[in-house]
């Protein structure tokens, strides 16, 4: 409807203002988003920024981090390692072959597309402040991975590492926990409330994408945000998904799509320390990498999203089959991009990338191959990923028709402006690398004739945010024109 | 939790009265972003129309779903289904497309408020580089009769088309959309056979759910080769005849949440996170209406889409409106039958596409299905490994497509197991909680029957979903 479209456009405009004017972005966003989209829902209206004072800081990811014991928030440590990529997966590394990560369970707030905030729990890295989702832990096949969990929350928490065998807790086999009456209390060993800790370790046996998530009161705690992604790199190299030559991808085009959902009443109850009847559980928000659209396409570490560091925009160049371009060519691009999908929600999410079919080459940390290496991969235009699953997908974007304004024009009359409605990402031209007329005062946000191709959850009622349509788990594939180009 | 208190509701008549006031229109236009405002400018005659292979028009309209049990707005006594605004014999407000390829301009403009659901099924041949022919799909927007306040644009998004440029993708943010009175032509050079779907992508939470959805499939270049399978008809370029078939049926899945359809008719906004599938539809109808015939089809004109015959009453000009299925005037705007007819030994191809918002679990009781394609992709690994499989239930998520084959079992003899001259096998959505529209006896929703006739009883299919009777 027009109303929601207007609202959406306003958010989109504000977003781009943010992109262009980074330093002013938080203020702009807050003013614009709070006014017209303010809801009367009985959810906390706490401004995210009040949790951190006026200081906007980034939850920086440190390179090899040693164990820390601090349980209280401290000033985040800024590290140059892998924090500058505006798009793509942001890995948190340890020191291979024995990486150690410290994850601190703590609380905080995130911003939602309708202007609400949600109270969350999450795994923060070391002594850093709250972030959502937890850090993306990247390790190598064969590493002995140690994860120290420290708990600042008021109830016991834990971490499950589904897909890994022989997980140890404090040096012995991790076990489901039972109370004296034999009742299950946690799927694995816990860090007890208010300052407890537990140390997990396991050997990262098989390359692929994994979830890690709380096993203590998981129906509540996973919903509250106690989850994150774990990537195991194969011994063939970090630019392979698996130990298969056909799983190679462009490292600059590795992306994450982590899908989740939020029931605001559940979170409100947790914030108030009140019980919540999970029979009333009803998600009202759906997120991608912990953000809803349009925040989802903002850069990694966008300053106006201090607790939601991970963007979901995929930015790529055109695929060229091997041998068509020499490695010296700036457009050399002989491998596909890679998207790691994870679902931490409660039902299947059908995620649909437009014009960009994915080849599913692995699921749940296992390559799709037969007993003697037969290729069992399959191509999909709808990644229907189940709860707790991970799907590894490679994709190639190529300019199938090579339309060009002078040598190969589109065989249709391009409507004049009064006969069309154009979108904010439309560059005024059908052609990659070409921009065209947008009226003076128009809202074109296209920078250099790049293409924007949407990806979104196709259970379409889920691309809303408690009344604001066209938000939620939506992101874009940005295809840049061939180099050299005029893109910033 | 938000509720629909009466004070929040704007009486429809008052709203239209207000919308008629010039003052409000002016104020509204000023408050609108430039992009929207521009569509209010007087439109010159649309550009000269280019030749097209198909021409679809987006508009609103009314369809029929079982009127019982009545559905109420949650927590109120407001009956929302059947919709009291609906003209008899209809009861559910929709947005949708119509195939206006064969209509005059005047006939086309008559189709405002006469949308159908699902949108007209269409198909085309795989692009042949040695004989390159563009497929031209022209789309126009003839407005919403019941909601003149909603001057939404429309697009046609071909869901699953590989490597399309944004200009022809129909996603309006990265491209352009078609305002009321305008035309736009999408060019397709489909290189990948299989089953896809299409829908309007403007405000797609709403426009998709309101019914601007349909199924499209691409026939492979291998078609016509009778050495691999006698019919010469294939789902994919399989190279071995494994996807050859004798009859094909498009099985388009969609849903109706009564509250959202009522809300659009009554100028309300539904809360989408409350979504539920009150009705799960198969080719735009619920069981047992799914068994009703196709609307009368002009087979000769059905080159790329099912061309439903238009009204031509003796002594009156043809106004371009659809002829209903025989004896079913209430299904006038739901022309597609789902009844599957076949003869022993024949291979039957079922093309499923789901543009509902929930996952369906389509079960065929008594006949094994072989999944030969998903998302317009032959079930083969990159090294050629056969990954097809047999099953009796396929889980089809929102936005997924499945191609399945079954081989028709023997005929039981005599008048068949039904006494009606055929054997019957039920195909139904096993996800019962969202599949039976609370029908009496529990049978409704997303279901149809496979009817096995004795050999020689059926003619060859003239078009998809043709019964051959």
Tab-separated table of N, CA and C in Angstrom, chain B residues 336-457:
chain	number	residue	atom	x	y	z
B	336	UNK	N	-8.989	-22.072	-13.821
B	336	UNK	CA	-8.094	-23.210	-13.980
B	336	UNK	C	-8.565	-24.422	-13.177
B	337	UNK	N	-8.789	-25.521	-13.855
B	337	UNK	CA	-9.126	-26.775	-13.187
B	337	UNK	C	-7.863	-27.477	-12.697
B	338	UNK	N	-8.013	-28.268	-11.644
B	338	UNK	CA	-6.898	-29.071	-11.132
B	338	UNK	C	-7.160	-30.561	-11.257
B	339	UNK	N	-8.247	-30.932	-11.884
B	339	UNK	CA	-8.563	-32.356	-12.018
B	339	UNK	C	-7.539	-32.994	-12.960
B	340	UNK	N	-6.930	-34.089	-12.497
B	340	UNK	CA	-5.862	-34.749	-13.247
B	340	UNK	C	-6.447	-35.997	-13.892
B	341	UNK	N	-6.419	-36.040	-15.195
B	341	UNK	CA	-6.956	-37.188	-15.925
B	341	UNK	C	-5.823	-37.883	-16.667
B	342	UNK	N	-5.881	-39.221	-16.686
B	342	UNK	CA	-4.800	-39.956	-17.327
B	342	UNK	C	-5.232	-41.393	-17.580
B	343	UNK	N	-4.433	-42.087	-18.372
B	343	UNK	CA	-4.726	-43.473	-18.742
B	343	UNK	C	-3.567	-44.370	-18.326
B	344	UNK	N	-3.848	-45.644	-18.082
B	344	UNK	CA	-2.813	-46.550	-17.562
B	344	UNK	C	-1.532	-46.504	-18.400
B	345	UNK	N	-0.417	-46.478	-17.712
B	345	UNK	CA	0.874	-46.497	-18.374
B	345	UNK	C	1.370	-45.121	-18.801
B	346	UNK	N	0.499	-44.156	-18.845
B	346	UNK	CA	0.931	-42.817	-19.251
B	346	UNK	C	1.765	-42.177	-18.151
B	347	UNK	N	2.755	-41.420	-18.589
B	347	UNK	CA	3.512	-40.620	-17.635
B	347	UNK	C	2.862	-39.250	-17.530
B	348	UNK	N	2.652	-38.837	-16.296
B	348	UNK	CA	1.994	-37.555	-16.036
B	348	UNK	C	2.982	-36.638	-15.324
B	349	UNK	N	3.108	-35.436	-15.855
B	349	UNK	CA	3.985	-34.425	-15.247
B	349	UNK	C	3.131	-33.454	-14.452
B	350	UNK	N	3.454	-33.304	-13.180
B	350	UNK	CA	2.801	-32.301	-12.339
B	350	UNK	C	3.815	-31.201	-12.060
B	351	UNK	N	3.429	-29.983	-12.405
B	351	UNK	CA	4.308	-28.835	-12.178
B	351	UNK	C	3.764	-28.046	-10.999
B	352	UNK	N	4.462	-28.108	-9.871
B	352	UNK	CA	4.023	-27.402	-8.669
B	352	UNK	C	4.820	-26.114	-8.488
B	353	UNK	N	4.125	-25.060	-8.123
B	353	UNK	CA	4.790	-23.830	-7.689
B	353	UNK	C	3.972	-23.256	-6.550
B	354	UNK	N	4.648	-22.779	-5.513
B	354	UNK	CA	3.956	-22.309	-4.306
B	354	UNK	C	4.218	-20.824	-4.097
B	355	UNK	N	3.176	-20.031	-4.255
B	355	UNK	CA	3.282	-18.614	-3.870
B	355	UNK	C	2.362	-18.286	-2.704
B	356	UNK	N	1.976	-19.331	-1.949
B	356	UNK	CA	1.432	-19.063	-0.623
B	356	UNK	C	2.587	-18.653	0.283
B	357	UNK	N	2.291	-18.381	1.522
B	357	UNK	CA	3.331	-17.958	2.459
B	357	UNK	C	3.734	-19.088	3.401
B	358	UNK	N	3.069	-20.235	3.268
B	358	UNK	CA	3.362	-21.361	4.159
B	358	UNK	C	3.836	-22.553	3.331
B	359	UNK	N	4.508	-23.459	4.004
B	359	UNK	CA	4.985	-24.651	3.330
B	359	UNK	C	3.838	-25.648	3.178
B	360	UNK	N	3.695	-26.207	2.006
B	360	UNK	CA	2.682	-27.227	1.771
B	360	UNK	C	3.344	-28.597	1.737
B	361	UNK	N	2.588	-29.597	2.141
B	361	UNK	CA	3.082	-30.980	2.120
B	361	UNK	C	2.155	-31.755	1.189
B	362	UNK	N	2.486	-31.761	-0.078
B	362	UNK	CA	1.591	-32.323	-1.080
B	362	UNK	C	1.798	-33.837	-1.151
B	363	UNK	N	0.744	-34.545	-0.826
B	363	UNK	CA	0.766	-36.006	-0.783
B	363	UNK	C	-0.100	-36.556	-1.905
B	364	UNK	N	0.414	-37.555	-2.577
B	364	UNK	CA	-0.387	-38.287	-3.559
B	364	UNK	C	-0.532	-39.700	-3.010
B	365	UNK	N	-1.743	-40.046	-2.607
B	365	UNK	CA	-1.978	-41.325	-1.944
B	365	UNK	C	-2.150	-42.423	-2.979
B	366	UNK	N	-1.304	-43.439	-2.910
B	366	UNK	CA	-1.488	-44.617	-3.745
B	366	UNK	C	-0.654	-44.646	-5.009
B	367	UNK	N	0.002	-43.542	-5.327
B	367	UNK	CA	0.866	-43.506	-6.506
B	367	UNK	C	2.167	-42.818	-6.102
B	368	UNK	N	3.278	-43.457	-6.384
B	368	UNK	CA	4.563	-42.835	-6.078
B	368	UNK	C	4.865	-41.723	-7.072
B	369	UNK	N	5.374	-40.636	-6.555
B	369	UNK	CA	5.816	-39.542	-7.416
B	369	UNK	C	7.343	-39.592	-7.499
B	370	UNK	N	7.888	-39.247	-8.644
B	370	UNK	CA	9.334	-39.107	-8.777
B	370	UNK	C	9.651	-37.634	-8.984
B	371	UNK	N	10.455	-37.085	-8.081
B	371	UNK	CA	10.858	-35.687	-8.196
B	371	UNK	C	11.970	-35.618	-9.236
B	372	UNK	N	11.672	-34.979	-10.362
B	372	UNK	CA	12.661	-34.887	-11.442
B	372	UNK	C	13.250	-33.492	-11.575
B	373	UNK	N	12.631	-32.530	-10.922
B	373	UNK	CA	13.165	-31.170	-10.995
B	373	UNK	C	12.713	-30.367	-9.804
B	374	UNK	N	13.558	-29.423	-9.416
B	374	UNK	CA	13.192	-28.475	-8.361
B	374	UNK	C	13.702	-27.126	-8.790
B	375	UNK	N	12.884	-26.099	-8.568
B	375	UNK	CA	13.319	-24.743	-8.880
B	375	UNK	C	13.898	-24.669	-10.297
B	376	UNK	N	13.181	-25.272	-11.232
B	376	UNK	CA	13.562	-25.228	-12.642
B	376	UNK	C	14.978	-25.754	-12.869
B	377	UNK	N	15.296	-26.831	-12.173
B	377	UNK	CA	16.600	-27.464	-12.319
B	377	UNK	C	16.403	-28.978	-12.355
B	378	UNK	N	16.921	-29.606	-13.388
B	378	UNK	CA	16.890	-31.064	-13.479
B	378	UNK	C	17.648	-31.652	-12.299
B	379	UNK	N	17.131	-32.740	-11.769
B	379	UNK	CA	17.766	-33.356	-10.605
B	379	UNK	C	19.016	-34.128	-11.050
B	380	UNK	N	20.075	-33.397	-11.227
B	380	UNK	CA	21.370	-33.980	-11.597
B	380	UNK	C	22.468	-33.186	-10.903
B	381	UNK	N	23.475	-33.879	-10.406
B	381	UNK	CA	24.652	-33.200	-9.911
B	381	UNK	C	25.454	-32.629	-11.067
B	382	UNK	N	26.478	-31.841	-10.735
B	382	UNK	CA	27.279	-31.230	-11.795
B	382	UNK	C	27.998	-32.274	-12.636
B	383	UNK	N	28.228	-33.441	-12.045
B	383	UNK	CA	28.905	-34.499	-12.804
B	383	UNK	C	27.897	-35.460	-13.433
B	384	UNK	N	26.606	-35.085	-13.408
B	384	UNK	CA	25.591	-35.911	-14.045
B	384	UNK	C	24.932	-36.923	-13.139
B	385	UNK	N	25.367	-37.001	-11.891
B	385	UNK	CA	24.764	-37.954	-10.964
B	385	UNK	C	23.264	-37.714	-10.851
B	386	UNK	N	22.502	-38.774	-10.993
B	386	UNK	CA	21.043	-38.683	-10.905
B	386	UNK	C	20.640	-38.474	-9.455
B	387	UNK	N	20.006	-37.362	-9.159
B	387	UNK	CA	19.558	-37.095	-7.791
B	387	UNK	C	18.033	-37.086	-7.688
B	388	UNK	N	17.354	-37.578	-8.730
B	388	UNK	CA	15.894	-37.669	-8.640
B	388	UNK	C	15.537	-38.712	-7.593
B	389	UNK	N	14.323	-38.635	-7.067
B	389	UNK	CA	13.941	-39.587	-6.026
B	389	UNK	C	12.436	-39.762	-6.016
B	390	UNK	N	12.024	-40.913	-5.471
B	390	UNK	CA	10.599	-41.197	-5.347
B	390	UNK	C	10.114	-40.810	-3.967
B	391	UNK	N	8.875	-40.370	-3.908
B	391	UNK	CA	8.282	-40.000	-2.627
B	391	UNK	C	6.773	-39.996	-2.782
B	392	UNK	N	6.080	-39.982	-1.646
B	392	UNK	CA	4.637	-39.783	-1.731
B	392	UNK	C	4.239	-38.415	-1.195
B	393	UNK	N	5.212	-37.674	-0.655
B	393	UNK	CA	4.901	-36.341	-0.117
B	393	UNK	C	6.040	-35.387	-0.458
B	394	UNK	N	5.700	-34.247	-1.014
B	394	UNK	CA	6.732	-33.249	-1.261
B	394	UNK	C	6.412	-32.004	-0.445
B	395	UNK	N	7.422	-31.549	0.287
B	395	UNK	CA	7.289	-30.320	1.068
B	395	UNK	C	7.688	-29.162	0.168
B	396	UNK	N	6.752	-28.289	-0.128
B	396	UNK	CA	7.008	-27.190	-1.052
B	396	UNK	C	6.929	-25.886	-0.278
B	397	UNK	N	8.072	-25.265	-0.084
B	397	UNK	CA	8.114	-24.007	0.643
B	397	UNK	C	7.621	-22.860	-0.209
B	398	UNK	N	7.386	-21.740	0.449
B	398	UNK	CA	6.937	-20.543	-0.255
B	398	UNK	C	8.002	-20.136	-1.271
B	399	UNK	N	7.613	-20.076	-2.526
B	399	UNK	CA	8.554	-19.661	-3.559
B	399	UNK	C	9.318	-20.800	-4.193
B	400	UNK	N	9.005	-22.040	-3.833
B	400	UNK	CA	9.677	-23.186	-4.443
B	400	UNK	C	8.829	-23.779	-5.560
B	401	UNK	N	9.498	-24.452	-6.487
B	401	UNK	CA	8.765	-25.228	-7.490
B	401	UNK	C	9.302	-26.650	-7.526
B	402	UNK	N	8.424	-27.576	-7.847
B	402	UNK	CA	8.777	-28.987	-7.981
B	402	UNK	C	8.165	-29.520	-9.261
B	403	UNK	N	8.937	-30.304	-9.991
B	403	UNK	CA	8.412	-31.060	-11.119
B	403	UNK	C	8.438	-32.526	-10.744
B	404	UNK	N	7.273	-33.164	-10.786
B	404	UNK	CA	7.218	-34.585	-10.446
B	404	UNK	C	6.533	-35.353	-11.570
B	405	UNK	N	6.973	-36.574	-11.744
B	405	UNK	CA	6.366	-37.482	-12.711
B	405	UNK	C	5.759	-38.651	-11.965
B	406	UNK	N	4.624	-39.130	-12.463
B	406	UNK	CA	4.181	-40.446	-12.011
B	406	UNK	C	3.718	-41.241	-13.213
B	407	UNK	N	3.808	-42.544	-13.062
B	407	UNK	CA	3.314	-43.434	-14.102
B	407	UNK	C	1.940	-43.930	-13.686
B	408	UNK	N	0.974	-43.741	-14.564
B	408	UNK	CA	-0.412	-44.034	-14.219
B	408	UNK	C	-0.595	-45.531	-13.975
B	409	UNK	N	-1.187	-45.886	-12.842
B	409	UNK	CA	-1.399	-47.305	-12.538
B	409	UNK	C	-2.500	-47.896	-13.424
B	410	UNK	N	-2.621	-49.227	-13.398
B	410	UNK	CA	-3.652	-49.874	-14.214
B	410	UNK	C	-5.055	-49.439	-13.817
B	411	UNK	N	-5.959	-49.540	-14.770
B	411	UNK	CA	-7.374	-49.260	-14.520
B	411	UNK	C	-8.009	-50.485	-13.891
B	412	UNK	N	-8.857	-50.288	-12.893
B	412	UNK	CA	-9.370	-51.424	-12.132
B	412	UNK	C	-10.449	-52.197	-12.881
B	413	UNK	N	-10.985	-51.608	-13.943
B	413	UNK	CA	-11.967	-52.339	-14.742
B	413	UNK	C	-13.385	-51.879	-14.485
B	414	UNK	N	-14.277	-52.250	-15.378
B	414	UNK	CA	-15.691	-51.911	-15.236
B	414	UNK	C	-15.899	-50.415	-15.209
B	415	UNK	N	-16.655	-49.977	-14.224
B	415	UNK	CA	-16.919	-48.551	-14.097
B	415	UNK	C	-15.868	-47.884	-13.206
B	416	UNK	N	-14.780	-48.613	-12.954
B	416	UNK	CA	-13.727	-48.050	-12.125
B	416	UNK	C	-14.089	-48.122	-10.655
B	417	UNK	N	-13.127	-47.814	-9.810
B	417	UNK	CA	-13.343	-47.926	-8.373
B	417	UNK	C	-14.384	-46.923	-7.885
B	418	UNK	N	-14.652	-45.900	-8.641
B	418	UNK	CA	-15.625	-44.901	-8.207
B	418	UNK	C	-17.025	-45.193	-8.722
B	419	UNK	N	-17.129	-46.134	-9.667
B	419	UNK	CA	-18.417	-46.352	-10.308
B	419	UNK	C	-18.752	-45.283	-11.336
B	420	UNK	N	-17.819	-44.365	-11.534
B	420	UNK	CA	-18.062	-43.243	-12.448
B	420	UNK	C	-17.255	-43.380	-13.732
B	421	UNK	N	-16.653	-44.543	-13.911
B	421	UNK	CA	-15.890	-44.747	-15.137
B	421	UNK	C	-14.406	-44.515	-14.969
B	422	UNK	N	-13.999	-44.207	-13.753
B	422	UNK	CA	-12.563	-43.982	-13.526
B	422	UNK	C	-12.206	-44.407	-12.103
B	423	UNK	N	-10.913	-44.627	-11.887
B	423	UNK	CA	-10.383	-44.819	-10.531
B	423	UNK	C	-9.910	-43.466	-10.011
B	424	UNK	N	-10.020	-43.297	-8.721
B	424	UNK	CA	-9.662	-41.997	-8.145
B	424	UNK	C	-8.556	-42.142	-7.105
B	425	UNK	N	-7.590	-41.250	-7.181
B	425	UNK	CA	-6.513	-41.152	-6.183
B	425	UNK	C	-6.484	-39.705	-5.703
B	426	UNK	N	-6.336	-39.522	-4.422
B	426	UNK	CA	-6.400	-38.166	-3.885
B	426	UNK	C	-5.005	-37.546	-3.773
B	427	UNK	N	-4.927	-36.302	-4.205
B	427	UNK	CA	-3.710	-35.504	-4.030
B	427	UNK	C	-4.093	-34.351	-3.109
B	428	UNK	N	-3.378	-34.185	-1.997
B	428	UNK	CA	-3.837	-33.230	-0.988
B	428	UNK	C	-2.658	-32.705	-0.179
B	429	UNK	N	-2.905	-31.579	0.472
B	429	UNK	CA	-1.904	-30.970	1.340
B	429	UNK	C	-2.011	-31.612	2.716
B	430	UNK	N	-0.965	-32.342	3.085
B	430	UNK	CA	-0.955	-33.064	4.344
B	430	UNK	C	-0.815	-32.125	5.546
B	431	UNK	N	-0.480	-30.865	5.316
B	431	UNK	CA	-0.401	-29.891	6.411
B	431	UNK	C	-1.824	-29.468	6.754
B	432	UNK	N	-2.545	-30.341	7.456
B	432	UNK	CA	-3.993	-30.192	7.610
B	432	UNK	C	-4.408	-28.885	8.266
B	433	UNK	N	-3.579	-28.392	9.191
B	433	UNK	CA	-4.046	-27.230	9.946
B	433	UNK	C	-4.239	-26.008	9.069
B	434	UNK	N	-3.647	-26.014	7.893
B	434	UNK	CA	-3.835	-24.858	7.039
B	434	UNK	C	-4.330	-25.280	5.670
B	435	UNK	N	-4.937	-26.451	5.590
B	435	UNK	CA	-5.266	-26.953	4.265
B	435	UNK	C	-6.720	-27.298	4.061
B	436	UNK	N	-7.539	-27.278	5.095
B	436	UNK	CA	-8.891	-27.782	4.834
B	436	UNK	C	-9.978	-26.720	4.950
B	437	UNK	N	-9.596	-25.460	5.074
B	437	UNK	CA	-10.522	-24.332	5.218
B	437	UNK	C	-11.755	-24.668	6.067
B	438	UNK	N	-11.527	-25.463	7.108
B	438	UNK	CA	-12.574	-25.814	8.070
B	438	UNK	C	-13.800	-26.393	7.381
B	439	UNK	N	-13.560	-27.065	6.274
B	439	UNK	CA	-14.676	-27.610	5.514
B	439	UNK	C	-15.361	-28.723	6.278
B	440	UNK	N	-16.640	-28.846	6.026
B	440	UNK	CA	-17.401	-29.912	6.668
B	440	UNK	C	-16.776	-31.252	6.309
B	441	UNK	N	-16.587	-32.114	7.326
B	441	UNK	CA	-15.996	-33.411	7.069
B	441	UNK	C	-14.489	-33.346	6.929
B	442	UNK	N	-13.933	-32.163	6.953
B	442	UNK	CA	-12.483	-32.039	6.909
B	442	UNK	C	-11.881	-32.122	5.532
B	443	UNK	N	-12.697	-32.128	4.505
B	443	UNK	CA	-12.127	-32.213	3.165
B	443	UNK	C	-12.331	-30.881	2.445
B	444	UNK	N	-11.234	-30.250	2.155
B	444	UNK	CA	-11.310	-28.969	1.472
B	444	UNK	C	-9.919	-28.571	1.057
B	445	UNK	N	-9.776	-27.299	0.781
B	445	UNK	CA	-8.458	-26.725	0.590
B	445	UNK	C	-7.702	-27.237	-0.601
B	446	UNK	N	-6.393	-27.386	-0.341
B	446	UNK	CA	-5.430	-27.644	-1.403
B	446	UNK	C	-5.460	-29.129	-1.745
B	447	UNK	N	-6.449	-29.541	-2.511
B	447	UNK	CA	-6.590	-30.960	-2.826
B	447	UNK	C	-7.260	-31.122	-4.180
B	448	UNK	N	-6.960	-32.251	-4.810
B	448	UNK	CA	-7.630	-32.596	-6.050
B	448	UNK	C	-7.583	-34.112	-6.190
B	449	UNK	N	-8.047	-34.610	-7.316
B	449	UNK	CA	-8.057	-36.050	-7.531
B	449	UNK	C	-7.381	-36.389	-8.856
B	450	UNK	N	-6.705	-37.533	-8.844
B	450	UNK	CA	-6.176	-38.109	-10.077
B	450	UNK	C	-7.195	-39.135	-10.553
B	451	UNK	N	-7.696	-38.948	-11.752
B	451	UNK	CA	-8.710	-39.855	-12.281
B	451	UNK	C	-8.122	-40.699	-13.401
B	452	UNK	N	-8.065	-42.009	-13.136
B	452	UNK	CA	-7.473	-42.943	-14.094
B	452	UNK	C	-8.598	-43.564	-14.917
B	453	UNK	N	-8.553	-43.296	-16.189
B	453	UNK	CA	-9.550	-43.811	-17.124
B	453	UNK	C	-8.984	-45.026	-17.865
B	454	UNK	N	-9.870	-45.848	-18.436
B	454	UNK	CA	-9.362	-46.947	-19.267
B	454	UNK	C	-8.709	-46.387	-20.534
B	455	UNK	N	-7.788	-47.156	-21.046
B	455	UNK	CA	-7.112	-46.718	-22.269
B	455	UNK	C	-8.127	-46.468	-23.372
B	456	UNK	N	-7.900	-45.381	-24.096
B	456	UNK	CA	-8.786	-45.028	-25.194
B	456	UNK	C	-9.894	-44.071	-24.801
B	457	UNK	N	-10.045	-43.828	-23.492
B	457	UNK	CA	-11.133	-42.947	-23.054
B	457	UNK	C	-10.793	-41.479	-23.230
